[in-house]
Amino acid sequence: IVVWKVAPQHDKSSRTPENHDHQGSNCSSLKDNLYEAFHICKLVGHEGSIFRIAWSSSGSKLVSVSDDRSARVWDVPIEREDSLYHDPIAIVLFGHNARVWDCCISDNFIVTVSEDCTCRIWGIDGEQLQVIREHIGRGIWRCLYDPNLSIVITAGFDSAIKVHRPHACLSRGLAAAQLSPESTEIFSISIPDVLEHVGLMDSKSEYVRCLRFSSQDSLYVATNHGYLYHAKLCEAGGAHWNQLVQVSNGAPIICMDLLSKDSFELGCGEEDWIAVGDGKGNMTVIGVTKNDCTPTVISSFTWQAEVERQLLGTYWCKSLGCR
């Protein structure tokens, strides 16, 4: 993993922490600046492909997961000068017995999910605090954590989406959590039109590929058959589903990012902009409004970003608005 810092060419002082917030808030000047990238450090340690990285809210820590069955927690130097003498050394999280697909990090703990069908919760210091075994089949693809509701959401190859509330005793370690009798699962839902898991599934089966929170009780869900859904979680359990689009004649959606009015004030009319990249090299952008709490697609357009290649990542630039 190579870490870079981007700063305006005309103002090298913007690389200092004191000016970081000011530069980030001045969106109009950001659009006109020329930028240059400064190498900060290289994070070396994984012995296989790296599937996902996640930054802490402060930007001081980074979590990475790999097919070497480990997760690693890195303290990332803020300035290039801090890393001139050595690259950071990671805390290694071992416990999964198969490839680790996804991760997320909060102020207090780290969540990882794996092909071994477990979701594991770790302390920031690397101690394993809890193991959640709820999914079946060929693994758990995605995880999300909502700090406001204190819930973990996992999505697996079994087409299920499960909502968990971690044990309140996590701070006392794994042994205390294992002694707690209650289950962490609040409820489980499945994407529409998918029968209960019977027998083995394969790469052509329908399952969840991507998850994004729109608000505390709303999710966008993208699938292997190219569907984009909006799921409204219900207090009594379950969810109300709305199918929004199917992209590129059913090509799998590989990546997704969300620009939401709930987290960033848009000037584009829609409440949410969802960008998805698929397995045939196409990018699709969908504008969604939520009048009367019902999500409605009011704009959608697609272009070819690559020729018949999977798009592995797509990202909104929030400081530049709808780009």
mmCIF file of C-alpha atoms in Angstrom, residues 74-244:
data_model
loop_
_atom_site.group_PDB
_atom_site.id
_atom_site.type_symbol
_atom_site.label_atom_id
_atom_site.label_comp_id
_atom_site.label_asym_id
_atom_site.label_seq_id
_atom_site.Cartn_x
_atom_site.Cartn_y
_atom_site.Cartn_z
ATOM 1 C CA TRP A 74 -1.301 0.772 10.381
ATOM 2 C CA ASP A 75 -0.453 4.054 12.113
ATOM 3 C CA VAL A 76 -0.023 6.365 9.137
ATOM 4 C CA PRO A 77 2.321 9.365 9.503
ATOM 5 C CA ILE A 78 0.681 12.675 8.719
ATOM 6 C CA GLU A 79 3.730 14.239 7.094
ATOM 7 C CA ARG A 80 6.393 12.904 4.769
ATOM 8 C CA GLU A 81 9.105 13.965 7.217
ATOM 9 C CA ASP A 82 7.641 11.630 9.848
ATOM 10 C CA SER A 83 8.385 8.581 7.667
ATOM 11 C CA LEU A 84 11.837 9.425 6.261
ATOM 12 C CA TYR A 85 13.637 6.951 8.511
ATOM 13 C CA HIS A 86 11.322 3.929 8.390
ATOM 14 C CA ASP A 87 7.982 2.785 7.033
ATOM 15 C CA PRO A 88 5.197 2.005 9.534
ATOM 16 C CA ILE A 89 4.918 -1.459 11.075
ATOM 17 C CA ALA A 90 1.422 -2.920 11.380
ATOM 18 C CA ILE A 91 -0.468 -4.676 14.143
ATOM 19 C CA VAL A 92 -1.401 -8.027 12.562
ATOM 20 C CA LEU A 93 -4.875 -9.477 13.188
ATOM 21 C CA PHE A 94 -4.872 -13.270 12.757
ATOM 22 C CA GLY A 95 -7.960 -15.388 13.412
ATOM 23 C CA HIS A 96 -9.737 -15.950 10.109
ATOM 24 C CA ASN A 97 -8.969 -19.250 8.396
ATOM 25 C CA ALA A 98 -9.760 -18.074 4.853
ATOM 26 C CA ARG A 99 -9.456 -14.942 2.723
ATOM 27 C CA VAL A 100 -10.570 -11.704 4.397
ATOM 28 C CA TRP A 101 -12.840 -9.734 2.072
ATOM 29 C CA ASP A 102 -13.849 -6.532 3.842
ATOM 30 C CA CYS A 103 -13.255 -4.348 6.900
ATOM 31 C CA CYS A 104 -14.396 -1.191 8.645
ATOM 32 C CA ILE A 105 -12.992 0.799 11.549
ATOM 33 C CA SER A 106 -14.633 2.911 14.253
ATOM 34 C CA ASP A 107 -13.128 4.888 17.107
ATOM 35 C CA ASN A 108 -13.257 1.842 19.403
ATOM 36 C CA PHE A 109 -12.962 -1.306 17.310
ATOM 37 C CA ILE A 110 -12.378 -2.920 13.909
ATOM 38 C CA VAL A 111 -14.720 -5.252 12.007
ATOM 39 C CA THR A 112 -13.512 -7.859 9.489
ATOM 40 C CA VAL A 113 -15.445 -10.412 7.418
ATOM 41 C CA SER A 114 -14.119 -13.426 5.594
ATOM 42 C CA GLU A 115 -14.623 -16.343 3.269
ATOM 43 C CA ASP A 116 -14.733 -18.488 6.433
ATOM 44 C CA CYS A 117 -18.289 -17.132 7.073
ATOM 45 C CA THR A 118 -17.291 -15.281 10.247
ATOM 46 C CA CYS A 119 -17.459 -11.644 11.225
ATOM 47 C CA ARG A 120 -14.795 -10.768 13.778
ATOM 48 C CA ILE A 121 -14.578 -7.703 15.979
ATOM 49 C CA TRP A 122 -11.178 -6.534 17.210
ATOM 50 C CA GLY A 123 -9.906 -3.900 19.571
ATOM 51 C CA ILE A 124 -7.797 -1.103 18.132
ATOM 52 C CA ASP A 125 -4.860 -2.775 19.899
ATOM 53 C CA GLY A 126 -5.394 -5.981 17.881
ATOM 54 C CA GLU A 127 -7.150 -8.106 20.525
ATOM 55 C CA GLN A 128 -9.962 -10.258 19.144
ATOM 56 C CA LEU A 129 -13.136 -9.327 21.023
ATOM 57 C CA GLN A 130 -15.977 -11.202 19.356
ATOM 58 C CA VAL A 131 -16.662 -13.816 16.671
ATOM 59 C CA ILE A 132 -20.060 -13.776 14.929
ATOM 60 C CA ARG A 133 -21.086 -16.903 13.017
ATOM 61 C CA GLU A 134 -24.433 -16.361 11.318
ATOM 62 C CA HIS A 135 -23.891 -16.725 7.547
ATOM 63 C CA ILE A 136 -23.580 -19.975 5.593
ATOM 64 C CA GLY A 137 -22.086 -20.860 2.230
ATOM 65 C CA ARG A 138 -18.987 -19.391 0.628
ATOM 66 C CA GLY A 139 -18.316 -16.417 2.839
ATOM 67 C CA ILE A 140 -19.243 -12.895 3.898
ATOM 68 C CA TRP A 141 -18.536 -10.267 1.275
ATOM 69 C CA ARG A 142 -19.283 -6.949 2.944
ATOM 70 C CA CYS A 143 -19.610 -5.259 6.332
ATOM 71 C CA LEU A 144 -20.740 -1.847 7.562
ATOM 72 C CA TYR A 145 -20.807 -0.243 11.010
ATOM 73 C CA ASP A 146 -23.137 2.548 12.114
ATOM 74 C CA PRO A 147 -21.741 4.256 15.247
ATOM 75 C CA ASN A 148 -25.004 6.108 15.908
ATOM 76 C CA LEU A 149 -27.087 2.925 16.115
ATOM 77 C CA SER A 150 -24.180 0.727 17.283
ATOM 78 C CA ILE A 151 -25.021 -1.928 14.704
ATOM 79 C CA VAL A 152 -22.894 -4.043 12.390
ATOM 80 C CA ILE A 153 -24.368 -5.086 9.044
ATOM 81 C CA THR A 154 -22.945 -8.043 7.118
ATOM 82 C CA ALA A 155 -23.806 -9.371 3.653
ATOM 83 C CA GLY A 156 -22.891 -12.849 2.484
ATOM 84 C CA PHE A 157 -22.718 -15.192 -0.458
ATOM 85 C CA ASP A 158 -25.899 -16.767 0.963
ATOM 86 C CA SER A 159 -27.834 -13.649 -0.234
ATOM 87 C CA ALA A 160 -28.584 -12.691 3.381
ATOM 88 C CA ILE A 161 -28.040 -9.324 5.042
ATOM 89 C CA LYS A 162 -27.750 -9.593 8.814
ATOM 90 C CA VAL A 163 -27.972 -6.799 11.355
ATOM 91 C CA HIS A 164 -26.017 -7.313 14.592
ATOM 92 C CA ARG A 165 -25.566 -5.368 17.786
ATOM 93 C CA PRO A 166 -22.126 -6.192 19.244
ATOM 94 C CA HIS A 167 -21.944 -7.327 22.868
ATOM 95 C CA ALA A 168 -21.950 -4.470 25.363
ATOM 96 C CA CYS A 169 -19.142 -6.286 27.187
ATOM 97 C CA LEU A 170 -16.707 -6.029 24.267
ATOM 98 C CA SER A 171 -14.458 -3.768 26.282
ATOM 99 C CA ARG A 172 -13.801 -6.706 28.663
ATOM 100 C CA GLY A 173 -12.407 -8.879 25.873
ATOM 101 C CA LEU A 174 -13.313 -12.033 23.952
ATOM 102 C CA ALA A 175 -13.757 -14.267 27.018
ATOM 103 C CA ALA A 176 -16.429 -11.983 28.497
ATOM 104 C CA ALA A 177 -18.269 -11.774 25.171
ATOM 105 C CA GLN A 178 -18.268 -15.562 24.795
ATOM 106 C CA LEU A 179 -19.858 -15.941 28.237
ATOM 107 C CA SER A 180 -22.690 -13.603 27.286
ATOM 108 C CA PRO A 181 -25.748 -15.779 26.484
ATOM 109 C CA GLU A 182 -27.597 -13.470 24.147
ATOM 110 C CA SER A 183 -27.224 -13.549 20.377
ATOM 111 C CA THR A 184 -25.903 -10.460 18.658
ATOM 112 C CA GLU A 185 -28.198 -10.808 15.649
ATOM 113 C CA ILE A 186 -31.109 -8.357 15.682
ATOM 114 C CA PHE A 187 -32.686 -9.598 12.452
ATOM 115 C CA SER A 188 -31.851 -10.998 9.040
ATOM 116 C CA ILE A 189 -33.165 -10.019 5.605
ATOM 117 C CA SER A 190 -32.595 -11.306 2.082
ATOM 118 C CA ILE A 191 -32.530 -9.500 -1.230
ATOM 119 C CA PRO A 192 -35.856 -9.782 -3.119
ATOM 120 C CA ASP A 193 -36.750 -12.755 -5.316
ATOM 121 C CA VAL A 194 -34.050 -14.993 -3.857
ATOM 122 C CA LEU A 195 -35.149 -18.368 -2.534
ATOM 123 C CA GLU A 196 -33.741 -19.715 0.717
ATOM 124 C CA HIS A 197 -30.241 -21.110 0.332
ATOM 125 C CA VAL A 198 -30.431 -24.665 -0.992
ATOM 126 C CA GLY A 199 -27.272 -26.541 -1.936
ATOM 127 C CA LEU A 200 -24.134 -24.936 -3.320
ATOM 128 C CA MET A 201 -24.090 -21.521 -4.940
ATOM 129 C CA ASP A 202 -21.688 -20.434 -7.658
ATOM 130 C CA SER A 203 -20.379 -17.256 -9.269
ATOM 131 C CA LYS A 204 -23.586 -16.898 -11.314
ATOM 132 C CA SER A 205 -25.865 -16.976 -8.272
ATOM 133 C CA GLU A 206 -27.563 -13.836 -6.986
ATOM 134 C CA TYR A 207 -25.973 -12.349 -3.878
ATOM 135 C CA VAL A 208 -24.977 -9.009 -2.359
ATOM 136 C CA ARG A 209 -21.905 -7.337 -3.846
ATOM 137 C CA CYS A 210 -21.922 -3.850 -2.290
ATOM 138 C CA LEU A 211 -23.543 -1.995 0.622
ATOM 139 C CA ARG A 212 -23.757 1.705 1.462
ATOM 140 C CA PHE A 213 -25.623 3.539 4.226
ATOM 141 C CA SER A 214 -27.849 6.347 2.986
ATOM 142 C CA SER A 215 -29.046 7.238 6.482
ATOM 143 C CA GLN A 216 -29.276 5.469 9.831
ATOM 144 C CA ASP A 217 -32.055 3.153 8.686
ATOM 145 C CA SER A 218 -31.571 3.083 4.906
ATOM 146 C CA LEU A 219 -29.209 1.066 2.711
ATOM 147 C CA TYR A 220 -28.334 0.890 -0.946
ATOM 148 C CA VAL A 221 -27.640 -2.716 -1.953
ATOM 149 C CA ALA A 222 -25.973 -3.782 -5.220
ATOM 150 C CA THR A 223 -26.013 -7.395 -6.413
ATOM 151 C CA ASN A 224 -24.260 -9.941 -8.595
ATOM 152 C CA HIS A 225 -27.063 -9.789 -11.180
ATOM 153 C CA GLY A 226 -26.672 -6.038 -11.614
ATOM 154 C CA TYR A 227 -29.596 -4.858 -9.489
ATOM 155 C CA LEU A 228 -29.489 -1.763 -7.302
ATOM 156 C CA TYR A 229 -31.966 -1.764 -4.413
ATOM 157 C CA HIS A 230 -32.915 0.639 -1.661
ATOM 158 C CA ALA A 231 -33.711 -1.072 1.654
ATOM 159 C CA LYS A 232 -35.524 0.744 4.451
ATOM 160 C CA LEU A 233 -34.881 -1.076 7.742
ATOM 161 C CA CYS A 234 -37.955 -1.496 9.956
ATOM 162 C CA GLU A 235 -37.918 -1.105 13.741
ATOM 163 C CA ALA A 236 -39.777 -4.393 14.170
ATOM 164 C CA GLY A 237 -37.268 -6.217 11.967
ATOM 165 C CA GLY A 238 -37.129 -6.830 8.257
ATOM 166 C CA ALA A 239 -36.941 -4.212 5.530
ATOM 167 C CA HIS A 240 -38.996 -2.528 2.840
ATOM 168 C CA TRP A 241 -37.300 -3.031 -0.545
ATOM 169 C CA ASN A 242 -37.407 -0.891 -3.689
ATOM 170 C CA GLN A 243 -35.729 -2.020 -6.910
ATOM 171 C CA LEU A 244 -34.168 1.027 -8.560
#
